[in-house]
Structure formats: C-alpha cells, structure tokens
Amino acid sequence: MEVPEQLIEERFIASSGPGGQNVNKVATAVQLRVSAFRLGLAPDVFQRLKALAGARMSSTGDIVITARRFRTQDANRADARARLAALLARAHIRPAKRVGTRPSKAAKARRTDAKTSRGAIKAARGKVRID
C-alpha cells in the first residue's frame, strides 16, 4: 500500500551505537510517524494493524518506526518507509477462516475399541495373589 506523502512525518535523530565522531555530529537515524486514523483503513484492517504494530503504535493512534541500521539518512529513511509498507501490507492480509471438522463414525468406533482394549490390558495388571 502506498502511503500519501502528506501523512508521513519524519524526524532525524542522533543514532546510538558505535561510529566515532560521525555519531556525535550527524543525526542519521530517522523516526517516521504516521497517523493510523488518517490512513482511512477498514475497521478489520485497522484492528490487524493495531495488533501487528504492538508497542510501535502510540495511544493516540500514531505508528512510530525508528530506523537506525544504516550510516546515512537516505538509507535509514528508505528502510523506515519499507518497514511501514511491509507492516501495512501484512495488515491487509485477511487470515484464513478455520473450517471445523468432525471425526467419522468409523474413527469414533476405532477410538472406543482402542480405549476398551487398553482398559482390559490395564485391568489385567492387578496385584498377584498367592493362594
């Protein structure tokens, strides 16, 4: 799903981890924020998105994705947008309905016969009496 550009809000923040002076000077990590309500999703898609996003969705309904895998802003920006697109694509996939099945009459008969035979074997394991 393509997200309209005007709905995406980006902020560049200082990245953490190793990198020497570059980490201290340049804000390469990107924090991407999109309001899930403004995306105009169907109610079932919104519920799946909420479940998939988990902690990435704020209480106000904003999806926040932070990308800091790469050393450049452009690469992190592309990574964040790709992760958002993947999340929305997964939310649009409707789970398959479960079709309930029932055991056949023969299967029930086999089960009860097996239980009866196991019970007979266990009943024969009684204490040995010496008369």
Coordinates of C-alpha atoms in Angstrom, one line a residue:
M1 CA 0.0 0.0 0.0
E2 CA 1.3 3.4 -0.9
V3 CA 1.1 5.9 1.9
P4 CA 0.5 9.5 0.8
E5 CA 3.5 11.8 1.4
Q6 CA 1.5 14.4 3.4
L7 CA 0.6 11.8 6.0
I8 CA 4.2 10.9 6.8
E9 CA 6.1 13.0 9.4
E10 CA 9.9 12.4 9.6
R11 CA 12.3 13.5 12.2
F12 CA 16.1 12.8 12.1
I13 CA 17.6 12.0 15.5
A14 CA 21.0 11.1 16.7
S15 CA 21.8 7.4 16.3
S16 CA 23.2 5.3 19.0
G17 CA 26.0 2.7 19.0
P18 CA 29.5 2.7 17.6
G19 CA 30.5 5.1 14.9
G20 CA 33.0 7.5 16.4
Q21 CA 32.7 11.2 15.7
N22 CA 30.1 10.7 13.0
V23 CA 27.5 9.5 15.5
N24 CA 28.1 12.6 17.6
K25 CA 27.9 15.1 14.7
V26 CA 25.2 13.8 12.3
A27 CA 21.6 12.9 13.0
T28 CA 21.3 9.8 10.8
A29 CA 18.5 7.8 12.5
V30 CA 15.0 8.6 11.2
Q31 CA 11.8 8.5 13.3
L32 CA 8.9 8.0 11.0
R33 CA 5.4 8.8 12.3
V34 CA 2.0 8.2 10.6
S35 CA -1.5 8.6 12.0
A36 CA -3.3 5.3 11.5
F37 CA -6.7 7.0 11.7
R38 CA -5.8 9.3 8.8
L39 CA -4.9 6.3 6.5
G40 CA -8.6 5.6 6.1
L41 CA -8.4 1.8 6.7
A42 CA -11.3 -0.5 7.0
P43 CA -12.1 -1.5 10.7
D44 CA -10.8 -5.1 10.4
V45 CA -7.6 -3.9 8.7
F46 CA -7.1 -1.3 11.5
Q47 CA -7.5 -4.0 14.2
R48 CA -5.0 -6.2 12.5
L49 CA -2.6 -3.2 12.1
K50 CA -3.0 -2.4 15.8
A51 CA -2.2 -6.0 16.8
L52 CA 0.8 -6.2 14.4
A53 CA 2.2 -2.8 15.4
G54 CA 2.1 -3.5 19.1
A55 CA 4.3 -1.1 21.0
R56 CA 5.0 0.8 17.8
M57 CA 1.5 2.3 17.9
S58 CA 1.0 5.1 20.4
S59 CA -2.1 5.7 22.4
T60 CA -3.1 8.5 20.0
G61 CA -3.1 6.0 17.1
D62 CA 0.3 7.1 15.6
I63 CA 2.6 4.4 14.2
V64 CA 6.2 5.3 15.1
I65 CA 9.0 3.5 13.3
T66 CA 12.6 4.2 14.1
A67 CA 15.3 3.2 11.6
R68 CA 19.0 3.3 12.6
R69 CA 20.5 0.3 10.8
F70 CA 22.5 2.3 8.3
R71 CA 25.0 5.1 8.5
T72 CA 23.2 7.5 6.1
Q73 CA 20.0 9.4 6.4
D74 CA 18.8 8.3 3.0
A75 CA 19.3 4.6 3.7
N76 CA 17.6 4.8 7.1
R77 CA 14.7 6.8 5.5
A78 CA 14.2 4.2 2.8
D79 CA 14.4 1.4 5.4
A80 CA 11.7 3.1 7.6
R81 CA 9.4 3.6 4.6
A82 CA 9.9 0.0 3.5
R83 CA 9.1 -1.3 7.0
L84 CA 6.0 0.8 7.1
A85 CA 4.9 -0.5 3.8
A86 CA 5.5 -4.1 4.9
L87 CA 3.5 -3.6 8.1
L88 CA 0.6 -2.2 6.2
A89 CA 0.7 -5.0 3.6
R90 CA 0.7 -7.6 6.4
A91 CA -2.3 -5.8 8.0
H92 CA -4.3 -6.1 4.7
I93 CA -3.9 -9.9 4.6
R94 CA -7.1 -11.5 5.8
P95 CA -6.5 -14.6 7.9
A96 CA -8.0 -17.8 6.5
K97 CA -11.2 -18.9 8.2
R98 CA -11.0 -22.1 10.1
V99 CA -13.3 -24.8 8.9
G100 CA -14.5 -27.1 11.7
T101 CA -14.2 -30.8 11.0
R102 CA -15.8 -33.8 12.7
P103 CA -14.5 -37.4 13.2
S104 CA -16.2 -40.0 11.1
K105 CA -18.4 -42.8 12.7
A106 CA -15.6 -45.4 11.9
A107 CA -13.0 -43.2 13.6
K108 CA -15.1 -42.9 16.7
A109 CA -15.6 -46.6 16.8
R110 CA -11.8 -47.3 16.4
R111 CA -11.1 -44.9 19.3
T112 CA -13.6 -46.5 21.6
D113 CA -12.3 -50.0 20.7
A114 CA -8.8 -48.9 21.4
K115 CA -9.8 -47.5 24.7
T116 CA -11.6 -50.7 25.6
S117 CA -8.6 -52.9 24.7
R118 CA -6.2 -50.6 26.7
G119 CA -8.5 -50.7 29.7
A120 CA -8.6 -54.5 29.5
I121 CA -4.8 -54.7 29.5
K122 CA -4.6 -52.3 32.4
A123 CA -7.3 -54.2 34.4
A124 CA -5.2 -57.4 34.0
R125 CA -2.3 -55.7 35.8
G126 CA -3.8 -56.3 39.2
K127 CA -2.0 -57.5 42.3
V128 CA -0.8 -61.1 42.2
R129 CA -2.4 -63.2 44.9
I130 CA -0.8 -66.3 46.1
D131 CA -3.5 -68.8 47.3

